[in-house]
mmCIF file of C-alpha atoms in Angstrom:
data_model
loop_
_atom_site.group_PDB
_atom_site.id
_atom_site.type_symbol
_atom_site.label_atom_id
_atom_site.label_comp_id
_atom_site.label_asym_id
_atom_site.label_seq_id
_atom_site.Cartn_x
_atom_site.Cartn_y
_atom_site.Cartn_z
ATOM 1 C CA MET A 1 194.145 -15.441 -54.049
ATOM 2 C CA THR A 2 192.194 -12.851 -55.957
ATOM 3 C CA ALA A 3 191.949 -10.756 -52.614
ATOM 4 C CA ALA A 4 195.903 -11.178 -52.197
ATOM 5 C CA LEU A 5 196.117 -9.847 -55.647
ATOM 6 C CA LEU A 6 193.949 -6.903 -55.306
ATOM 7 C CA VAL A 7 195.717 -6.009 -51.930
ATOM 8 C CA LEU A 8 199.017 -6.143 -53.750
ATOM 9 C CA VAL A 9 197.529 -3.654 -56.489
ATOM 10 C CA THR A 10 196.112 -1.276 -53.933
ATOM 11 C CA LEU A 11 199.521 -1.306 -52.185
ATOM 12 C CA THR A 12 201.352 -0.756 -55.550
ATOM 13 C CA GLY A 13 198.759 2.115 -55.976
ATOM 14 C CA GLN A 14 199.566 3.463 -52.732
ATOM 15 C CA ARG A 15 203.342 3.490 -53.540
ATOM 16 C CA ILE A 16 202.702 5.348 -56.883
ATOM 17 C CA LEU A 17 200.684 8.101 -54.962
ATOM 18 C CA GLY A 18 203.958 8.984 -53.203
ATOM 19 C CA LEU A 19 206.046 9.334 -56.237
ATOM 20 C CA PRO A 20 207.751 12.711 -56.620
ATOM 21 C CA GLY A 21 205.746 15.134 -58.954
ATOM 22 C CA LEU A 22 202.410 14.051 -57.457
ATOM 23 C CA PRO A 23 200.548 16.319 -55.095
ATOM 24 C CA ALA A 24 201.685 16.142 -51.529
ATOM 25 C CA TRP A 25 198.194 15.486 -50.454
ATOM 26 C CA ALA A 26 198.146 12.333 -52.660
ATOM 27 C CA THR A 27 199.559 10.062 -49.947
ATOM 28 C CA ASP A 28 196.837 10.927 -47.517
ATOM 29 C CA LEU A 29 194.609 8.910 -49.649
ATOM 30 C CA TRP A 30 194.970 5.348 -48.297
ATOM 31 C CA LEU A 31 193.941 2.897 -50.708
ATOM 32 C CA PRO A 32 194.311 -0.365 -48.779
ATOM 33 C CA LEU A 33 191.952 1.122 -46.318
ATOM 34 C CA VAL A 34 188.995 -0.396 -48.325
ATOM 35 C CA TRP A 35 190.247 -3.865 -47.242
ATOM 36 C CA LEU A 36 189.243 -2.987 -43.626
ATOM 37 C CA VAL A 37 185.758 -1.871 -44.859
ATOM 38 C CA TRP A 38 184.964 -4.192 -47.659
ATOM 39 C CA PRO A 39 184.964 -7.575 -45.620
ATOM 40 C CA PRO A 40 182.572 -6.574 -42.704
ATOM 41 C CA LEU A 41 180.103 -4.415 -44.728
ATOM 42 C CA ARG A 42 180.057 -6.859 -47.781
ATOM 43 C CA ASN A 43 180.326 -10.245 -45.938
ATOM 44 C CA ASP A 44 179.414 -9.211 -42.434
ATOM 45 C CA ARG A 45 182.766 -10.328 -40.922
ATOM 46 C CA ALA A 46 186.249 -8.922 -40.965
ATOM 47 C CA TRP A 47 189.092 -10.785 -42.335
ATOM 48 C CA PRO A 48 190.966 -13.057 -39.989
ATOM 49 C CA PHE A 49 193.384 -11.472 -37.432
ATOM 50 C CA TRP A 50 196.690 -12.706 -39.198
ATOM 51 C CA ALA A 51 195.309 -11.543 -42.717
ATOM 52 C CA LEU A 52 194.934 -7.900 -41.162
ATOM 53 C CA VAL A 53 198.202 -8.137 -39.897
ATOM 54 C CA LEU A 54 199.684 -9.147 -43.027
ATOM 55 C CA LEU A 55 197.948 -6.210 -44.732
ATOM 56 C CA GLY A 56 199.486 -3.778 -42.118
ATOM 57 C CA LEU A 57 203.029 -5.253 -42.620
ATOM 58 C CA GLY A 58 202.462 -4.794 -46.287
ATOM 59 C CA TRP A 59 201.662 -1.304 -45.563
ATOM 60 C CA ASP A 60 204.719 -0.836 -43.400
ATOM 61 C CA VAL A 61 206.959 -2.320 -46.097
ATOM 62 C CA VAL A 62 205.596 0.019 -48.763
ATOM 63 C CA THR A 63 205.391 3.079 -47.119
ATOM 64 C CA GLU A 64 206.795 3.326 -43.576
ATOM 65 C CA PRO A 65 210.324 3.691 -42.178
ATOM 66 C CA VAL A 66 209.581 1.343 -39.298
ATOM 67 C CA ILE A 67 208.015 -2.190 -39.915
ATOM 68 C CA GLY A 68 205.790 -3.514 -37.386
ATOM 69 C CA PRO A 69 203.492 -0.738 -35.844
ATOM 70 C CA GLY A 70 201.352 -1.074 -39.037
ATOM 71 C CA GLY A 71 200.646 -4.689 -38.422
ATOM 72 C CA ILE A 72 199.225 -3.721 -34.990
ATOM 73 C CA ALA A 73 197.365 -0.547 -36.035
ATOM 74 C CA TRP A 74 195.684 -2.153 -39.301
ATOM 75 C CA SER A 75 194.796 -5.368 -37.471
ATOM 76 C CA GLY A 76 193.231 -3.426 -34.591
ATOM 77 C CA ALA A 77 191.363 -1.184 -36.693
ATOM 78 C CA GLY A 78 190.154 -3.833 -38.976
ATOM 79 C CA LEU A 79 188.981 -5.917 -35.848
ATOM 80 C CA ALA A 80 187.214 -2.839 -34.260
ATOM 81 C CA LEU A 81 185.501 -2.189 -37.521
ATOM 82 C CA GLY A 82 184.198 -5.723 -37.764
ATOM 83 C CA TRP A 83 182.785 -5.553 -34.360
ATOM 84 C CA LEU A 84 181.161 -2.222 -35.211
ATOM 85 C CA ALA A 85 179.822 -3.537 -38.330
ATOM 86 C CA ARG A 86 177.866 -6.517 -36.598
ATOM 87 C CA ARG A 87 176.082 -3.769 -34.532
ATOM 88 C CA VAL A 88 175.055 -1.480 -37.324
ATOM 89 C CA ALA A 89 172.591 -2.704 -40.010
ATOM 90 C CA ASP A 90 173.143 -0.053 -42.568
ATOM 91 C CA ARG A 91 175.016 -1.176 -45.635
ATOM 92 C CA SER A 92 174.267 2.095 -47.850
ATOM 93 C CA PRO A 93 177.357 4.122 -49.472
ATOM 94 C CA VAL A 94 177.033 6.463 -46.561
ATOM 95 C CA ALA A 95 177.597 3.654 -44.257
ATOM 96 C CA TRP A 96 180.618 2.669 -46.304
ATOM 97 C CA ALA A 97 181.889 6.307 -46.227
ATOM 98 C CA GLY A 98 181.394 6.385 -42.594
ATOM 99 C CA ALA A 99 183.209 3.054 -42.056
ATOM 100 C CA GLY A 100 186.232 4.497 -44.249
ATOM 101 C CA ALA A 101 186.476 7.503 -41.736
ATOM 102 C CA VAL A 102 186.089 5.260 -38.943
ATOM 103 C CA ALA A 103 188.891 2.836 -40.151
ATOM 104 C CA ALA A 104 191.210 5.640 -41.106
ATOM 105 C CA ALA A 105 190.620 7.077 -37.556
ATOM 106 C CA GLY A 106 191.441 3.714 -35.936
ATOM 107 C CA VAL A 107 194.671 3.316 -38.066
ATOM 108 C CA LEU A 108 195.728 6.810 -37.273
ATOM 109 C CA LEU A 109 195.062 6.385 -33.387
ATOM 110 C CA LEU A 110 196.703 2.884 -32.886
ATOM 111 C CA ARG A 111 199.671 3.594 -35.104
ATOM 112 C CA ARG A 112 200.330 6.515 -32.937
ATOM 113 C CA LEU A 113 199.916 4.520 -29.703
ATOM 114 C CA THR A 114 202.270 2.039 -31.153
ATOM 115 C CA LEU A 115 204.850 4.666 -32.188
ATOM 116 C CA LEU A 116 204.822 6.312 -28.765
ATOM 117 C CA PRO A 117 207.021 3.791 -26.757
ATOM 118 C CA LEU A 118 209.344 3.902 -29.733
ATOM 119 C CA GLY A 119 209.764 7.664 -29.307
ATOM 120 C CA LEU A 120 208.861 8.079 -33.020
ATOM 121 C CA ALA A 121 205.455 9.841 -32.596
ATOM 122 C CA GLY A 122 205.795 13.416 -33.792
ATOM 123 C CA PRO A 123 203.496 16.104 -32.914
ATOM 124 C CA TRP A 124 199.927 15.616 -33.861
ATOM 125 C CA MET A 125 198.929 17.773 -37.098
ATOM 126 C CA TRP A 126 195.258 18.263 -37.441
ATOM 127 C CA ILE A 127 195.272 19.157 -41.113
ATOM 128 C CA PRO A 128 196.946 16.011 -42.499
ATOM 129 C CA VAL A 129 194.640 13.876 -40.080
ATOM 130 C CA LEU A 130 191.452 15.477 -41.227
ATOM 131 C CA ARG A 131 192.710 15.139 -44.866
ATOM 132 C CA VAL A 132 193.363 11.345 -44.260
ATOM 133 C CA LEU A 133 189.797 10.892 -42.655
ATOM 134 C CA LEU A 134 188.136 12.839 -45.419
ATOM 135 C CA LEU A 135 189.899 11.195 -48.296
ATOM 136 C CA GLY A 136 189.461 7.751 -46.561
ATOM 137 C CA SER A 137 185.847 8.305 -46.260
ATOM 138 C CA ALA A 138 185.343 9.540 -49.815
ATOM 139 C CA TRP A 139 187.477 6.502 -51.162
ATOM 140 C CA CYS A 140 185.298 3.843 -49.220
ATOM 141 C CA GLY A 141 182.162 5.789 -50.111
ATOM 142 C CA LEU A 142 182.893 5.528 -53.637
ATOM 143 C CA VAL A 143 183.713 1.737 -53.437
ATOM 144 C CA GLY A 144 180.403 1.484 -51.736
ATOM 145 C CA VAL A 145 178.442 3.271 -54.440
ATOM 146 C CA VAL A 146 180.356 1.013 -57.188
ATOM 147 C CA GLN A 147 179.278 -2.090 -55.256
ATOM 148 C CA ARG A 148 175.790 -0.979 -54.943
ATOM 149 C CA LEU A 149 175.732 -0.425 -58.731
ATOM 150 C CA ASP A 150 176.808 -4.017 -59.122
ATOM 151 C CA VAL A 151 178.715 -3.480 -62.213
ATOM 152 C CA ALA A 152 180.113 -6.959 -62.373
ATOM 153 C CA GLY A 153 176.635 -8.466 -62.090
ATOM 154 C CA ALA A 154 175.303 -6.225 -64.683
ATOM 155 C CA ILE A 155 178.123 -7.281 -67.240
ATOM 156 C CA GLY A 156 177.298 -10.967 -66.366
ATOM 157 C CA ARG A 157 173.631 -10.493 -67.132
ATOM 158 C CA MET A 158 174.514 -8.581 -70.307
ATOM 159 C CA ARG A 159 176.615 -11.480 -71.443
ATOM 160 C CA ARG A 160 174.199 -14.136 -70.786
ATOM 161 C CA ARG A 161 171.434 -12.003 -72.567
ATOM 162 C CA ARG A 162 173.840 -12.011 -75.584
ATOM 163 C CA LEU A 163 174.712 -15.838 -75.463
ATOM 164 C CA ARG A 164 170.858 -16.469 -75.589
ATOM 165 C CA MET B 1 210.429 -10.454 -143.247
ATOM 166 C CA LEU B 2 212.658 -9.672 -146.271
ATOM 167 C CA VAL B 3 214.621 -7.067 -144.163
ATOM 168 C CA TRP B 4 215.042 -9.747 -141.397
ATOM 169 C CA VAL B 5 216.455 -12.368 -143.892
ATOM 170 C CA LEU B 6 218.867 -9.732 -145.339
ATOM 171 C CA LEU B 7 219.924 -8.987 -141.778
ATOM 172 C CA GLU B 8 220.673 -12.499 -141.068
ATOM 173 C CA LEU B 9 222.563 -12.982 -144.309
ATOM 174 C CA VAL B 10 224.688 -10.027 -143.565
ATOM 175 C CA SER B 11 225.361 -11.354 -139.881
ATOM 176 C CA ALA B 12 226.249 -14.991 -141.212
ATOM 177 C CA ALA B 13 228.563 -13.471 -143.738
ATOM 178 C CA GLN B 14 230.490 -11.824 -140.920
ATOM 179 C CA VAL B 15 231.271 -15.133 -139.388
ATOM 180 C CA PRO B 16 235.051 -15.646 -139.774
ATOM 181 C CA ALA B 17 236.322 -18.643 -141.690
ATOM 182 C CA GLY B 18 236.838 -21.740 -139.468
ATOM 183 C CA HIS B 19 233.837 -20.868 -137.206
ATOM 184 C CA GLY B 20 231.375 -23.457 -138.191
ATOM 185 C CA SER B 21 229.144 -23.529 -141.309
ATOM 186 C CA LEU B 22 226.948 -20.832 -142.562
ATOM 187 C CA LEU B 23 223.744 -22.928 -141.291
ATOM 188 C CA GLY B 24 225.185 -22.922 -137.857
ATOM 189 C CA SER B 25 225.953 -19.245 -137.870
ATOM 190 C CA TRP B 26 222.476 -18.603 -139.308
ATOM 191 C CA LEU B 27 221.129 -20.682 -136.248
ATOM 192 C CA ARG B 28 223.409 -19.015 -133.776
ATOM 193 C CA ALA B 29 222.350 -15.413 -135.101
ATOM 194 C CA ALA B 30 218.751 -16.414 -134.692
ATOM 195 C CA GLY B 31 219.226 -17.662 -131.378
ATOM 196 C CA ALA B 32 221.041 -14.781 -130.232
ATOM 197 C CA PRO B 33 218.387 -12.582 -129.267
ATOM 198 C CA VAL B 34 216.835 -15.264 -126.980
ATOM 199 C CA ARG B 35 220.191 -15.941 -125.474
ATOM 200 C CA LEU B 36 220.686 -12.358 -124.844
ATOM 201 C CA GLY B 37 217.363 -11.997 -123.290
ATOM 202 C CA VAL B 38 217.949 -14.998 -120.866
ATOM 203 C CA GLU B 39 221.112 -13.748 -119.931
ATOM 204 C CA GLY B 40 219.836 -10.347 -119.192
ATOM 205 C CA ALA B 41 216.981 -11.756 -117.240
ATOM 206 C CA VAL B 42 219.416 -13.949 -115.113
ATOM 207 C CA LEU B 43 221.408 -10.858 -114.507
ATOM 208 C CA ALA B 44 218.431 -8.762 -113.440
ATOM 209 C CA VAL B 45 217.231 -11.348 -111.204
ATOM 210 C CA ARG B 46 220.768 -11.689 -109.438
ATOM 211 C CA ASP B 47 220.985 -7.892 -109.290
ATOM 212 C CA LEU B 48 217.299 -7.786 -107.847
ATOM 213 C CA ALA B 49 218.243 -10.324 -105.164
ATOM 214 C CA GLY B 50 221.474 -8.357 -104.279
ATOM 215 C CA GLY B 51 219.534 -5.382 -104.242
ATOM 216 C CA VAL B 52 216.933 -6.729 -101.645
ATOM 217 C CA SER B 53 219.567 -8.339 -99.647
ATOM 218 C CA ASP B 54 221.531 -4.872 -99.369
ATOM 219 C CA PHE B 55 218.328 -2.953 -98.562
ATOM 220 C CA ARG B 56 217.403 -5.443 -95.810
ATOM 221 C CA ARG B 57 221.019 -4.927 -94.292
ATOM 222 C CA ILE B 58 220.446 -1.139 -94.784
ATOM 223 C CA VAL B 59 217.180 -1.242 -92.912
ATOM 224 C CA ALA B 60 218.554 -3.217 -90.007
ATOM 225 C CA GLU B 61 221.490 -0.923 -89.757
ATOM 226 C CA HIS B 62 219.413 2.064 -89.735
ATOM 227 C CA ARG B 63 217.195 0.469 -86.903
ATOM 228 C CA ARG B 64 220.343 -0.366 -84.848
ATOM 229 C CA MET B 65 221.547 3.137 -85.362
ATOM 230 C CA ARG B 66 218.440 4.732 -84.325
ATOM 231 C CA LEU B 67 218.337 2.817 -81.086
ATOM 232 C CA ASP B 68 221.821 3.733 -80.355
ATOM 233 C CA LEU B 69 220.946 7.244 -81.070
ATOM 234 C CA GLU B 70 217.941 6.952 -78.677
ATOM 235 C CA ARG B 71 220.303 5.458 -76.069
ATOM 236 C CA CYS B 72 222.772 8.280 -76.263
ATOM 237 C CA ARG B 73 219.933 10.949 -76.137
ATOM 238 C CA ALA B 74 218.563 9.453 -72.931
ATOM 239 C CA ARG B 75 222.156 9.115 -71.487
ATOM 240 C CA GLU B 76 222.914 12.616 -72.412
ATOM 241 C CA ALA B 77 219.532 13.783 -70.803
ATOM 242 C CA ALA B 78 220.449 11.923 -67.580
ATOM 243 C CA LEU B 79 224.206 13.200 -67.470
ATOM 244 C CA ARG B 80 222.652 16.648 -68.093
ATOM 245 C CA ALA B 81 220.426 16.324 -65.108
ATOM 246 C CA GLU B 82 223.304 15.084 -62.858
ATOM 247 C CA VAL B 83 225.621 17.653 -64.105
ATOM 248 C CA GLY B 84 223.152 20.465 -63.375
ATOM 249 C CA MET B 85 222.298 19.133 -59.908
ATOM 250 C CA LEU B 86 226.049 18.656 -59.000
ATOM 251 C CA ARG B 87 226.691 22.161 -60.483
ATOM 252 C CA SER B 88 224.246 23.823 -58.261
ATOM 253 C CA ALA B 89 225.388 21.575 -55.109
ATOM 254 C CA LEU B 90 228.977 22.516 -55.624
ATOM 255 C CA PRO B 91 229.218 25.742 -53.672
ATOM 256 C CA LEU B 92 227.605 23.885 -50.788
ATOM 257 C CA ALA B 93 229.886 20.953 -51.061
ATOM 258 C CA THR B 94 233.014 22.819 -51.435
ATOM 259 C CA ALA B 95 231.988 24.770 -48.240
ATOM 260 C CA THR B 96 232.277 21.715 -46.239
ATOM 261 C CA ARG B 97 235.769 20.576 -45.210
ATOM 262 C CA ASP B 98 235.661 17.371 -47.205
ATOM 263 C CA GLY B 99 234.602 18.890 -50.379
ATOM 264 C CA MET B 100 233.010 16.980 -53.255
ATOM 265 C CA ARG B 101 234.837 13.758 -52.700
ATOM 266 C CA ARG B 102 232.437 13.064 -49.804
ATOM 267 C CA ILE B 103 228.933 13.425 -51.132
ATOM 268 C CA VAL B 104 226.519 10.936 -52.488
ATOM 269 C CA VAL B 105 223.790 11.595 -54.879
ATOM 270 C CA VAL B 106 220.435 10.044 -54.105
ATOM 271 C CA SER B 107 217.361 10.046 -55.956
ATOM 272 C CA CYS B 108 213.776 10.271 -54.210
ATOM 273 C CA ARG B 109 211.489 7.211 -54.433
ATOM 274 C CA TYR B 110 208.564 7.936 -52.248
ATOM 275 C CA ARG B 111 207.624 10.707 -50.053
ATOM 276 C CA ASP B 112 204.843 11.448 -47.467
ATOM 277 C CA LEU B 113 205.026 15.123 -46.835
ATOM 278 C CA SER B 114 202.064 15.153 -44.193
ATOM 279 C CA ARG B 115 204.481 13.278 -42.033
ATOM 280 C CA GLY B 116 207.622 15.082 -43.461
ATOM 281 C CA ILE B 117 209.476 11.887 -44.586
ATOM 282 C CA LEU B 118 210.835 10.996 -47.839
ATOM 283 C CA GLU B 119 212.542 7.609 -49.192
ATOM 284 C CA VAL B 120 215.632 7.858 -51.066
ATOM 285 C CA ALA B 121 217.700 5.212 -52.938
ATOM 286 C CA GLY B 122 221.024 4.921 -51.190
ATOM 287 C CA GLY B 123 221.973 3.228 -47.731
ATOM 288 C CA LEU B 124 224.887 1.923 -45.573
ATOM 289 C CA ARG B 125 226.413 0.312 -48.517
ATOM 290 C CA ASP B 126 226.808 3.997 -49.921
ATOM 291 C CA GLY B 127 228.380 5.483 -46.881
ATOM 292 C CA LEU B 128 224.991 6.883 -45.648
ATOM 293 C CA ARG B 129 224.600 7.233 -41.896
ATOM 294 C CA PRO B 130 221.896 8.707 -39.864
ATOM 295 C CA ASP B 131 221.838 12.518 -39.014
ATOM 296 C CA GLN B 132 223.898 13.269 -42.259
ATOM 297 C CA PRO B 133 222.578 16.521 -43.918
ATOM 298 C CA VAL B 134 220.765 16.226 -47.130
ATOM 299 C CA LEU B 135 220.557 19.324 -49.552
ATOM 300 C CA THR B 136 219.394 20.170 -53.116
ATOM 301 C CA GLY B 137 220.687 22.790 -55.393
ATOM 302 C CA ASP B 138 218.213 25.237 -53.521
ATOM 303 C CA GLY B 139 219.217 24.684 -50.024
ATOM 304 C CA VAL B 140 218.697 22.285 -46.960
ATOM 305 C CA LEU B 141 216.278 19.456 -47.534
ATOM 306 C CA GLY B 142 216.538 17.632 -44.275
ATOM 307 C CA ARG B 143 218.618 15.003 -42.446
ATOM 308 C CA LEU B 144 218.879 11.287 -43.030
ATOM 309 C CA TRP B 145 216.665 9.684 -40.343
ATOM 310 C CA ARG B 146 216.757 5.994 -40.773
ATOM 311 C CA VAL B 147 219.257 4.346 -43.024
ATOM 312 C CA GLY B 148 218.831 0.913 -44.217
ATOM 313 C CA ALA B 149 221.077 -1.291 -46.433
ATOM 314 C CA SER B 150 220.025 0.283 -49.704
ATOM 315 C CA THR B 151 217.193 2.641 -48.986
ATOM 316 C CA SER B 152 217.125 5.523 -46.536
ATOM 317 C CA TRP B 153 214.380 7.876 -45.020
ATOM 318 C CA VAL B 154 214.958 11.587 -44.930
ATOM 319 C CA GLU B 155 213.256 13.859 -42.386
ATOM 320 C CA VAL B 156 212.352 16.939 -44.411
ATOM 321 C CA LEU B 157 212.624 20.426 -42.916
ATOM 322 C CA THR B 158 208.856 20.945 -43.169
ATOM 323 C CA GLY B 159 208.146 17.869 -41.373
ATOM 324 C CA PRO B 160 206.215 18.150 -37.894
ATOM 325 C CA SER B 161 209.194 17.111 -35.969
ATOM 326 C CA ALA B 162 212.044 18.671 -37.673
ATOM 327 C CA ALA B 163 214.249 21.653 -36.697
ATOM 328 C CA VAL B 164 217.255 23.571 -37.859
ATOM 329 C CA ALA B 165 219.124 26.264 -36.244
ATOM 330 C CA VAL B 166 218.974 29.449 -38.631
ATOM 331 C CA GLN B 167 220.276 32.843 -38.950
ATOM 332 C CA THR B 168 220.124 35.805 -41.285
ATOM 333 C CA VAL B 169 222.887 35.979 -43.755
ATOM 334 C CA ASP B 170 224.624 38.850 -41.920
ATOM 335 C CA GLY B 171 224.205 36.679 -38.787
ATOM 336 C CA SER B 172 222.527 39.519 -36.815
ATOM 337 C CA VAL B 173 219.423 37.369 -36.094
ATOM 338 C CA HIS B 174 219.449 33.870 -34.953
ATOM 339 C CA GLY B 175 216.418 31.506 -34.356
ATOM 340 C CA LEU B 176 215.108 27.868 -34.670
ATOM 341 C CA ALA B 177 213.180 26.801 -37.886
ATOM 342 C CA GLU B 178 210.634 24.171 -37.115
ATOM 343 C CA GLY B 179 208.295 22.365 -39.607
ATOM 344 C CA ASP B 180 204.744 22.077 -38.895
ATOM 345 C CA GLY B 181 203.730 19.514 -41.686
ATOM 346 C CA SER B 182 201.991 22.317 -43.598
ATOM 347 C CA GLY B 183 205.007 22.998 -46.055
ATOM 348 C CA ARG B 184 206.169 26.175 -44.192
ATOM 349 C CA LEU B 185 208.467 26.826 -41.512
ATOM 350 C CA ARG B 186 208.076 28.569 -38.071
ATOM 351 C CA ILE B 187 210.891 30.504 -36.843
ATOM 352 C CA ARG B 188 211.248 30.177 -32.827
ATOM 353 C CA TYR B 189 212.993 32.109 -30.323
ATOM 354 C CA VAL B 190 213.428 35.451 -32.425
ATOM 355 C CA PRO B 191 213.715 38.157 -29.762
ATOM 356 C CA ARG B 192 211.238 41.031 -29.927
ATOM 357 C CA THR B 193 214.043 43.491 -30.442
ATOM 358 C CA ALA B 194 215.378 41.758 -33.426
ATOM 359 C CA GLN B 195 215.522 43.615 -36.995
ATOM 360 C CA LEU B 196 213.933 40.978 -39.166
ATOM 361 C CA LEU B 197 212.375 42.106 -42.385
ATOM 362 C CA VAL B 198 209.864 40.241 -44.735
ATOM 363 C CA GLY B 199 211.744 38.638 -47.470
ATOM 364 C CA SER B 200 215.105 38.402 -45.564
ATOM 365 C CA ARG B 201 216.970 35.045 -46.248
ATOM 366 C CA LEU B 202 217.627 32.502 -43.795
ATOM 367 C CA VAL B 203 220.674 30.270 -43.653
ATOM 368 C CA THR B 204 221.829 27.427 -41.356
ATOM 369 C CA SER B 205 223.870 28.861 -38.383
ATOM 370 C CA GLY B 206 225.650 25.438 -37.605
ATOM 371 C CA ALA B 207 224.625 25.806 -33.988
ATOM 372 C CA ASP B 208 222.569 22.747 -33.965
ATOM 373 C CA GLY B 209 225.726 20.740 -34.908
ATOM 374 C CA LEU B 210 223.759 18.739 -37.579
ATOM 375 C CA TYR B 211 223.906 20.982 -40.589
ATOM 376 C CA PRO B 212 227.036 22.978 -42.097
ATOM 377 C CA ARG B 213 227.014 26.757 -41.698
ATOM 378 C CA GLY B 214 225.664 28.820 -44.422
ATOM 379 C CA ALA B 215 223.056 26.584 -46.322
ATOM 380 C CA ALA B 216 220.036 28.206 -47.657
ATOM 381 C CA VAL B 217 216.965 27.273 -45.489
ATOM 382 C CA GLY B 218 214.152 29.804 -46.631
ATOM 383 C CA ARG B 219 212.888 33.269 -46.742
ATOM 384 C CA VAL B 220 211.003 35.220 -44.031
ATOM 385 C CA ALA B 221 207.343 35.432 -45.043
ATOM 386 C CA SER B 222 205.746 37.163 -42.121
ATOM 387 C CA VAL B 223 206.733 38.809 -38.929
ATOM 388 C CA ARG B 224 204.127 39.096 -36.025
ATOM 389 C CA GLU B 225 204.551 40.469 -32.602
ATOM 390 C CA ARG B 226 202.901 38.553 -30.056
ATOM 391 C CA GLY B 227 202.519 38.996 -26.157
ATOM 392 C CA GLY B 228 205.629 37.038 -25.102
ATOM 393 C CA ALA B 229 209.439 37.770 -25.406
ATOM 394 C CA PHE B 230 209.714 36.500 -28.944
ATOM 395 C CA LEU B 231 208.520 37.326 -32.471
ATOM 396 C CA ASP B 232 206.102 35.079 -34.211
ATOM 397 C CA VAL B 233 208.044 34.470 -37.607
ATOM 398 C CA GLU B 234 207.053 32.385 -40.606
ATOM 399 C CA ALA B 235 209.272 31.398 -43.423
ATOM 400 C CA VAL B 236 208.828 29.793 -46.939
ATOM 401 C CA PRO B 237 211.391 26.931 -47.462
ATOM 402 C CA ALA B 238 214.225 27.488 -49.836
ATOM 403 C CA VAL B 239 213.463 23.884 -51.169
ATOM 404 C CA ASP B 240 210.301 23.004 -52.892
ATOM 405 C CA VAL B 241 209.835 19.601 -51.273
ATOM 406 C CA GLU B 242 207.164 18.597 -53.397
ATOM 407 C CA ARG B 243 209.406 18.784 -56.513
ATOM 408 C CA VAL B 244 212.502 17.131 -55.175
ATOM 409 C CA GLU B 245 213.622 14.285 -57.196
ATOM 410 C CA THR B 246 217.488 14.038 -56.440
ATOM 411 C CA ALA B 247 219.466 15.218 -53.549
ATOM 412 C CA VAL B 248 222.908 15.180 -52.254
ATOM 413 C CA VAL B 249 223.859 13.785 -48.977
ATOM 414 C CA LEU B 250 227.129 15.323 -47.241
ATOM 415 C CA THR B 251 228.641 12.001 -46.055
ATOM 416 C CA GLY B 252 231.844 13.767 -45.369
ATOM 417 C CA TRP B 253 229.983 16.217 -42.731
ATOM 418 C CA ARG B 254 230.623 15.594 -39.221
ATOM 419 C CA GLY B 255 228.216 17.489 -36.853
ATOM 420 C CA GLY B 256 230.015 20.122 -34.841
ATOM 421 C CA GLU B 257 232.331 21.366 -37.641
ATOM 422 C CA SER B 258 230.915 24.740 -38.527
ATOM 423 C CA GLY B 259 232.301 24.817 -42.059
#
């Protein structure tokens, strides 16, 4: 339930990033990317396939003119990242950043493949692609740093000390 | 004390005959200040209560009027914005055959400029159809790409797969403006022999059958010669896509009509 709520929050945030007036590059920061990275790196297993498909469809509803390809792209990238995370032991913030870039690349590639048969895949533009990879990596790296700091645990310990 | 007794006597003596005894008159005279005080206090309390009630009514009225004023101000601002936009779009709209009767004003809800798409409020219910031109007061924004029931997606000119046939204002040079996702336009198929200067204005030529002729597209930013038969021309779009909040869809425009 909490996860679903947090996914909704990130999708809403993604929508806000595309509002007129904000910088054009803001939409290249994919906030829901963290839901592909968090489960395998934190809990050593990706979300189930259906949950990843729902995440992708949510992405489509919020940001895409065509609904469907996102479900394939996001679930595929999530499963690939889950497979990769089982083979890499590193769970440092650097690994989180790397996983963010891999997830973004996976989504970009798979979405392009799914759009090709529909005739909707435009020319490949490298600058926006690099921006998505860089921002995705930075965003997931930041989340990795925050979870390494264990802010929630520190607050809990502080509360327990006060109660004593 | 003596003065008080004298005053009482004088007062009692003024009582007309047939209005009670002298003692009664004295008692009434002695009680008069108390009675007057009580009556005054009652009147004061009643006036105070009336005043408080009036004050509360005035405060409520004041609050209601302030709300009305705020509402009117907001409405005025919205109307001003709309009038400004319509005024700037008027020359374009009147240039088309159907005029102002066949336009729909849409507002931008979401945009992803790296992919050159922009979501607007308005769809099939409003008479929008795919490939209708979308303009702002500054010039061409793009064309409707996908149209839903109540929302639509616009392919902006700077998008990676957008293109529009352009010409200089005097019609001496023609080309094809293509977006590249970077916010600029590349003008293709301009012959090497063409006389094209930096700063020249580019407008739609209507040759593509999608856009009406004469709408502003951009301004030439650089002209370079390359080995091939054509010049390498770059242009700055007339519309600042990042700032677009409202636009006009020419619903009356049918491709192929050249204004």
